[in-house]
């Protein structure tokens, strides 16, 4: 590690200034044209007697929502065009040429940072090991240091993390290169954890690669990222395009198939118009630390007192601030070697969306902040609309149903001439066809692209079948998401705070039926009632409403069926939803799918047991606890009482906070070790009995002892 | 090994003279001591057994001066004291650290270089083999690089007209005013409803 902040800069990469305005005018011109066509058709379709407030609302909502559909279509269309041309000439990997000699063993100092919070320990450290080995294989790992930044609240996870870290360092001889830090106070979640790292060690490194707990980057990609940053001194962020991998449940396999088929097209289309104003997703990306430190500390949101909130979704804001500071943000979508995992089931996916929803709604304030770049505002707007559009769709559906009901009522009363075959009817049919075309063409683009490498997707027929089934799944899922997102937006608007909890990544077993009925039962009930009501009261509007109401009815079975690994495994055996990453997995992913067998739970209890009983683990914990001031007499008494309870009644007798307090005090940690060994069995809870068996008998397969 | 094994052997043999009711406790102490020493994973089981026997013998002797103390407590306390004292004699490179901190770092250095795998007979020995001492001095233990603090503070940001409007609204209108406005309009609405139902309702 050396201080390279003051190094000499290479010349800036010549950016295609003339190409960007042309591309943007093409992209947004086509978008406006298509929105215009849709709006005209809508006006025609609404062309009844009078144009009241309801119709005006319908029209305004339509323009807003239709523009979102067209935006998605434009992304896929321009991405498809670029793919047909053989790739974008201005994609980051083609634009940034190598500046450092290929045999240069040491690249500039780069910190690879993985913030974690109560994550599966074996998975986290296996990923670090794979990345470390992959980097070593490039022969250019010299400048890279790894940091595992823990905010874990579960004391057993904390203990297991320490032991796994030490074992990994010993195994790979990586002391002084792989570091571990546990924060005492986990203020401001992940962004606070990263900011804490930056304040302590940021000035030692030129670049920082940010990972999620489920991220994996290949050594080749890591070295390329640093080289690309070196080649372009104005690049502040280079975001890679993570491929979804390791899915076993049907839900995850569907998501990763869809992302693999369509994701690259959308990314290429996105890059088409934003170039150096690309998105940043908060992980699997490299950042230039000097401008990040100087300009990207997150500001508070406006509002008095308790409403002065901290920003939850930091990535978009950080990218906007980086752009504001004059640096670029690139999306290197064509580079291979970036991986992450998706949520295992619909419930976890919705939990993540609820957090993202609140975070994206907070970005509202940045829409109007002076000094932000155009591309940053578009990213903020698109992120905002991805959730706000749901309640707006719901509202739009309500208004159009009301409109249709009134039309039919007036027609029935003879106040209105029935319009069958009229201009308005034709326009409505054309609008429906046009919308469906815009919705399904991106899928077709993805399928065409997939067919060009069909062997990686399981072959021609398997790919066709998978694409068709994925289409059915997404058509069923969209109305369910609309309902849930509407609820999230409403809850967030009323100020309901959401804790940033850890996403469950386990894939063992389907969701419990009781939980599924609790979460999705009301939606299914609403779907069933809606279908009944539509059939009885509005038969003329039954079929337009049917796709939405049917998917609501199907919400509970869909969530349950797709949550289990069994159906996922069956589809894999049948050759469905295969992805190139599944067909030929990268060596960096080797062994990461074994963590279910490792069973983290035994490892966690083993971690706590070792911390108290094992002299090595106890010493490791003591060494990692930074020096503390001696506790006052009264505090000491309280801690001693907790120590006694832990030994006599076992870990379950103490709450996580009590246990954390105890394990944060060096004197208590030492005392627990001494007391455990000196106490007769009669004065110990049976949890500790395993400590007195031979170590080889107590350690589980996934357990790493620090020796 | 510097524990007085041979002179104590006769005392260990004399343990048969221990009161019969304490024998179960001594058996538990022996098993516990074995488990404790096993945790150190010495590469030489024979040496480990010798250490165990010596420590047990010492504990039996100690018990004569502390007859009330349970054998488990007596034996393991003794063993841990011996171990801590031994660890503190190992080269640690952090003389200013507290005793427990120094011992902890010594344990980690031992673990890092596999000290007791390669030099099992150094355990509890007064003499540290020079090669082991050299390796211990060379091996560092750091959970993170030296801290070099940077200044990273958020700058206030202008959020534009909407934020200004919202801020001014919050700053200029208190809850009292909001309450008064709500009460006023509730009153107006109530009067309007009353008038309608009294005079205009069909």
Short mmCIF file of C-alpha atoms in Angstrom, two decimals, chain A residues 1 3 147 165-166 170 173 175-176 179-180 195 198-205 292-294 296-302 304 307 321 324 364-366 368-370 613-616 619-620 622-624 670 673-674 676-681 683-684 690-692 694-695 698 706-707, chain B residues 28 31-41 48 70 72-74 76-77 80 84 96-98 100-101 103-105 107-114 116-117 140-164 166-167 170-171:
data_model
loop_
_atom_site.label_atom_id
_atom_site.label_comp_id
_atom_site.label_asym_id
_atom_site.label_seq_id
_atom_site.Cartn_x
_atom_site.Cartn_y
_atom_site.Cartn_z
CA UNK A 1 0.00 0.00 0.00
CA UNK A 3 -0.03 6.76 -1.16
CA UNK A 147 -11.58 -5.36 3.66
CA UNK A 165 -11.34 -14.40 8.68
CA UNK A 166 -8.35 -15.66 10.65
CA UNK A 170 -3.80 -18.34 7.55
CA UNK A 173 -1.07 -16.53 3.88
CA UNK A 175 -2.26 -11.51 6.80
CA UNK A 176 -1.78 -7.84 6.07
CA UNK A 179 -8.51 -7.22 6.76
CA UNK A 180 -11.50 -7.46 9.03
CA UNK A 195 -17.94 6.20 4.86
CA UNK A 198 -13.12 5.99 3.75
CA UNK A 199 -12.42 8.20 6.75
CA UNK A 200 -9.98 5.69 8.26
CA UNK A 201 -8.18 4.27 5.28
CA UNK A 202 -9.49 6.04 2.20
CA UNK A 203 -6.39 8.19 1.76
CA UNK A 204 -4.18 5.10 1.55
CA UNK A 205 -5.82 3.90 -1.65
CA UNK A 292 -15.42 10.30 -3.60
CA UNK A 293 -13.94 11.53 -0.33
CA UNK A 294 -14.10 15.15 -1.41
CA UNK A 296 -19.70 12.20 -2.19
CA UNK A 297 -20.40 12.37 1.54
CA UNK A 298 -24.15 12.02 1.74
CA UNK A 299 -26.06 15.15 2.73
CA UNK A 300 -29.11 14.98 4.99
CA UNK A 301 -32.48 15.25 3.37
CA UNK A 302 -34.45 18.44 3.90
CA UNK A 304 -37.31 19.62 10.28
CA UNK A 307 -37.74 14.29 9.36
CA UNK A 321 -22.58 13.92 -6.65
CA UNK A 324 -21.62 17.06 -10.19
CA UNK A 364 -37.40 13.03 -5.09
CA UNK A 365 -35.53 15.97 -3.59
CA UNK A 366 -32.64 15.50 -6.00
CA UNK A 368 -34.83 19.66 -8.59
CA UNK A 369 -31.42 20.17 -6.97
CA UNK A 370 -29.49 22.74 -8.99
CA UNK A 613 -13.89 -22.03 25.14
CA UNK A 614 -11.12 -22.09 22.60
CA UNK A 615 -7.95 -20.28 23.68
CA UNK A 616 -7.13 -19.31 20.10
CA UNK A 619 -7.40 -14.59 22.03
CA UNK A 620 -8.43 -13.57 18.53
CA UNK A 622 -9.56 -10.12 22.56
CA UNK A 623 -6.97 -8.92 20.08
CA UNK A 624 -9.63 -7.58 17.74
CA UNK A 670 -11.33 -13.12 29.28
CA UNK A 673 -12.95 -18.16 29.16
CA UNK A 674 -11.44 -18.63 32.61
CA UNK A 676 -15.94 -21.76 31.75
CA UNK A 677 -12.90 -23.96 32.21
CA UNK A 678 -12.87 -23.61 36.02
CA UNK A 679 -16.56 -24.31 36.65
CA UNK A 680 -17.81 -27.82 37.44
CA UNK A 681 -20.36 -29.20 34.99
CA UNK A 683 -22.68 -25.03 37.32
CA UNK A 684 -22.76 -24.87 33.54
CA UNK A 690 -19.46 -29.53 23.72
CA UNK A 691 -16.50 -27.38 24.79
CA UNK A 692 -15.08 -30.27 26.80
CA UNK A 694 -12.17 -33.15 21.81
CA UNK A 695 -12.06 -30.25 19.30
CA UNK A 698 -17.12 -30.42 18.11
CA UNK A 706 -8.28 -19.81 14.16
CA UNK A 707 -5.37 -22.12 14.42
CA UNK B 28 -13.80 -34.50 36.38
CA UNK B 31 -11.02 -34.90 32.10
CA UNK B 32 -11.38 -31.13 32.03
CA UNK B 33 -7.62 -30.63 32.05
CA UNK B 34 -7.25 -33.09 29.18
CA UNK B 35 -9.91 -31.21 27.21
CA UNK B 36 -8.24 -27.89 27.94
CA UNK B 37 -4.81 -29.07 26.83
CA UNK B 38 -6.34 -30.70 23.77
CA UNK B 39 -7.58 -27.24 22.75
CA UNK B 40 -3.95 -26.18 22.33
CA UNK B 41 -3.47 -29.01 19.85
CA UNK B 48 0.76 -33.28 26.30
CA UNK B 70 -13.29 -27.71 44.03
CA UNK B 72 -11.87 -28.56 38.72
CA UNK B 73 -11.47 -24.93 39.67
CA UNK B 74 -8.14 -25.52 41.35
CA UNK B 76 -7.81 -25.38 35.63
CA UNK B 77 -7.00 -22.12 37.35
CA UNK B 80 -4.42 -21.23 32.95
CA UNK B 84 -0.65 -17.08 30.73
CA UNK B 96 3.29 -1.62 26.48
CA UNK B 97 0.19 -3.75 26.10
CA UNK B 98 -1.73 -5.02 29.05
CA UNK B 100 -4.10 -10.10 28.69
CA UNK B 101 -3.54 -8.22 25.43
CA UNK B 103 -0.92 -12.96 25.90
CA UNK B 104 -3.68 -12.78 23.28
CA UNK B 105 -1.32 -11.48 20.63
CA UNK B 107 -1.47 -16.84 21.09
CA UNK B 108 -2.36 -15.45 17.68
CA UNK B 109 1.25 -15.34 16.58
CA UNK B 110 1.65 -18.92 17.70
CA UNK B 111 -1.47 -19.84 15.73
CA UNK B 112 -0.33 -17.95 12.68
CA UNK B 113 3.04 -19.68 12.41
CA UNK B 114 1.76 -23.04 13.63
CA UNK B 116 2.84 -25.67 18.62
CA UNK B 117 2.76 -27.86 15.53
CA UNK B 140 2.79 -9.55 12.86
CA UNK B 141 -0.90 -9.47 13.59
CA UNK B 142 -3.02 -6.69 12.18
CA UNK B 143 -6.73 -6.62 11.57
CA UNK B 144 -6.35 -3.44 9.52
CA UNK B 145 -3.63 -1.18 8.19
CA UNK B 146 -2.52 1.84 10.18
CA UNK B 147 -5.30 4.37 10.29
CA UNK B 148 -4.79 7.55 8.30
CA UNK B 149 -7.81 9.74 8.86
CA UNK B 150 -9.39 11.62 5.98
CA UNK B 151 -11.83 14.46 6.04
CA UNK B 152 -15.13 13.27 4.57
CA UNK B 153 -18.02 15.47 5.59
CA UNK B 154 -21.19 16.10 3.71
CA UNK B 155 -21.68 19.55 2.30
CA UNK B 156 -25.08 21.15 2.52
CA UNK B 157 -26.82 20.82 -0.81
CA UNK B 158 -29.36 23.10 -2.38
CA UNK B 159 -32.38 20.91 -3.13
CA UNK B 160 -34.11 23.53 -5.21
CA UNK B 161 -37.50 25.25 -5.06
CA UNK B 162 -39.56 22.36 -3.65
CA UNK B 163 -37.24 21.87 -0.71
CA UNK B 164 -37.23 25.61 -0.09
CA UNK B 166 -41.18 22.69 2.22
CA UNK B 167 -38.60 24.16 4.57
CA UNK B 170 -42.17 23.97 8.24
CA UNK B 171 -40.26 26.95 9.56
#
